[in-house]
C-alpha positions as YAML, in Angstrom:
chain: A
units: angstrom
residues:
- id: 1
  name: THR
  ca: [153.41, -46.94, 16.15]
- id: 2
  name: GLU
  ca: [150.47, -45.80, 14.06]
- id: 3
  name: HIS
  ca: [152.74, -43.59, 11.95]
- id: 4
  name: LEU
  ca: [155.44, -46.16, 11.17]
- id: 5
  name: ASN
  ca: [154.28, -46.53, 7.57]
- id: 6
  name: ALA
  ca: [155.26, -42.92, 6.94]
- id: 7
  name: PHE
  ca: [158.88, -44.14, 7.08]
- id: 8
  name: ARG
  ca: [158.43, -46.91, 4.51]
- id: 9
  name: THR
  ca: [160.52, -45.10, 1.89]
- id: 10
  name: THR
  ca: [162.44, -42.64, 4.06]
- id: 11
  name: ALA
  ca: [165.69, -43.79, 5.62]
- id: 12
  name: VAL
  ca: [165.95, -42.84, 9.30]
- id: 13
  name: TYR
  ca: [169.19, -42.02, 11.17]
- id: 14
  name: LEU
  ca: [168.86, -41.94, 14.95]
- id: 15
  name: LEU
  ca: [171.75, -40.46, 16.93]
- id: 16
  name: HIS
  ca: [171.19, -40.92, 20.65]
- id: 17
  name: GLY
  ca: [173.34, -40.56, 23.75]
- id: 18
  name: ASP
  ca: [173.16, -43.46, 26.16]
- id: 19
  name: LYS
  ca: [173.10, -41.05, 29.15]
- id: 20
  name: ASP
  ca: [170.16, -39.02, 27.82]
- id: 21
  name: GLU
  ca: [167.71, -38.52, 30.69]
- id: 22
  name: THR
  ca: [165.36, -36.21, 28.76]
- id: 23
  name: CYS
  ca: [164.45, -38.75, 26.10]
- id: 24
  name: ARG
  ca: [165.62, -42.22, 27.10]
- id: 25
  name: LEU
  ca: [167.71, -44.27, 24.69]
- id: 26
  name: SER
  ca: [165.11, -47.02, 24.98]
- id: 27
  name: HIS
  ca: [162.70, -44.84, 22.97]
- id: 28
  name: SER
  ca: [165.06, -44.75, 19.99]
- id: 29
  name: GLN
  ca: [165.86, -48.45, 20.41]
- id: 30
  name: LYS
  ca: [162.15, -49.31, 20.37]
- id: 31
  name: PHE
  ca: [161.49, -47.08, 17.35]
- id: 32
  name: ALA
  ca: [164.44, -48.57, 15.44]
- id: 33
  name: LYS
  ca: [163.27, -52.09, 16.30]
- id: 34
  name: GLN
  ca: [159.76, -51.38, 15.04]
- id: 35
  name: LEU
  ca: [161.10, -49.94, 11.79]
- id: 36
  name: ARG
  ca: [163.43, -52.93, 11.27]
- id: 37
  name: GLU
  ca: [160.58, -55.37, 11.91]
- id: 38
  name: LYS
  ca: [158.74, -53.75, 9.00]
- id: 39
  name: GLY
  ca: [161.86, -53.89, 6.86]
- id: 40
  name: TYR
  ca: [162.24, -50.11, 6.75]
- id: 41
  name: PRO
  ca: [165.68, -48.48, 6.46]
- id: 42
  name: VAL
  ca: [166.99, -47.31, 9.85]
- id: 43
  name: THR
  ca: [170.37, -46.63, 11.44]
- id: 44
  name: LEU
  ca: [170.68, -46.24, 15.20]
- id: 45
  name: GLN
  ca: [173.95, -44.74, 16.40]
- id: 46
  name: GLU
  ca: [174.25, -44.94, 20.18]
- id: 47
  name: VAL
  ca: [176.75, -42.47, 21.63]
- id: 48
  name: PRO
  ca: [178.47, -43.71, 24.81]
- id: 49
  name: GLY
  ca: [178.50, -41.17, 27.64]
- id: 50
  name: ALA
  ca: [176.43, -38.56, 25.79]
- id: 51
  name: GLY
  ca: [173.35, -36.92, 27.23]
- id: 52
  name: HIS
  ca: [170.58, -34.86, 25.62]
- id: 53
  name: SER
  ca: [172.62, -32.29, 23.71]
- id: 54
  name: ASP
  ca: [173.12, -31.13, 20.13]
- id: 55
  name: THR
  ca: [176.87, -31.20, 20.72]
- id: 56
  name: ILE
  ca: [176.96, -34.97, 20.10]
- id: 57
  name: MET
  ca: [176.55, -34.10, 16.41]
- id: 58
  name: GLU
  ca: [180.05, -32.61, 16.38]
- id: 59
  name: ASP
  ca: [181.67, -36.05, 16.49]
- id: 60
  name: TYR
  ca: [179.22, -37.63, 14.03]
- id: 61
  name: GLN
  ca: [178.94, -35.00, 11.28]
- id: 62
  name: VAL
  ca: [180.79, -37.16, 8.74]
- id: 63
  name: ASP
  ca: [178.64, -40.21, 9.57]
- id: 64
  name: VAL
  ca: [175.44, -38.19, 9.19]
- id: 65
  name: ALA
  ca: [176.63, -36.56, 5.96]
- id: 66
  name: ASP
  ca: [177.55, -39.99, 4.55]
- id: 67
  name: PHE
  ca: [174.11, -41.29, 5.54]
- id: 68
  name: LEU
  ca: [172.31, -38.35, 3.93]
- id: 69
  name: THR
  ca: [174.29, -38.58, 0.71]
- id: 70
  name: GLY
  ca: [174.19, -42.37, 0.49]
- id: 71
  name: ARG
  ca: [177.95, -42.78, 0.80]
- id: 72
  name: LYS
  ca: [179.19, -45.96, 2.45]
- id: 73
  name: LYS
  ca: [182.21, -46.16, 4.70]
...
């Protein structure tokens, strides 16, 4: 939590599988909550059934690209 202020002006996109046993979803949920409490920009996308794998990006490439470019759906 000591580094939260580093995200004051940087939008954060968290993409996390709800079956991830390497890094629990609760870690991303807690981080997102702390950022929101400070009013910092954060998006948490929870992926049902996904574990700890880069392959979850395949289904969310458009969402991530829209986030990075500032496009809204």
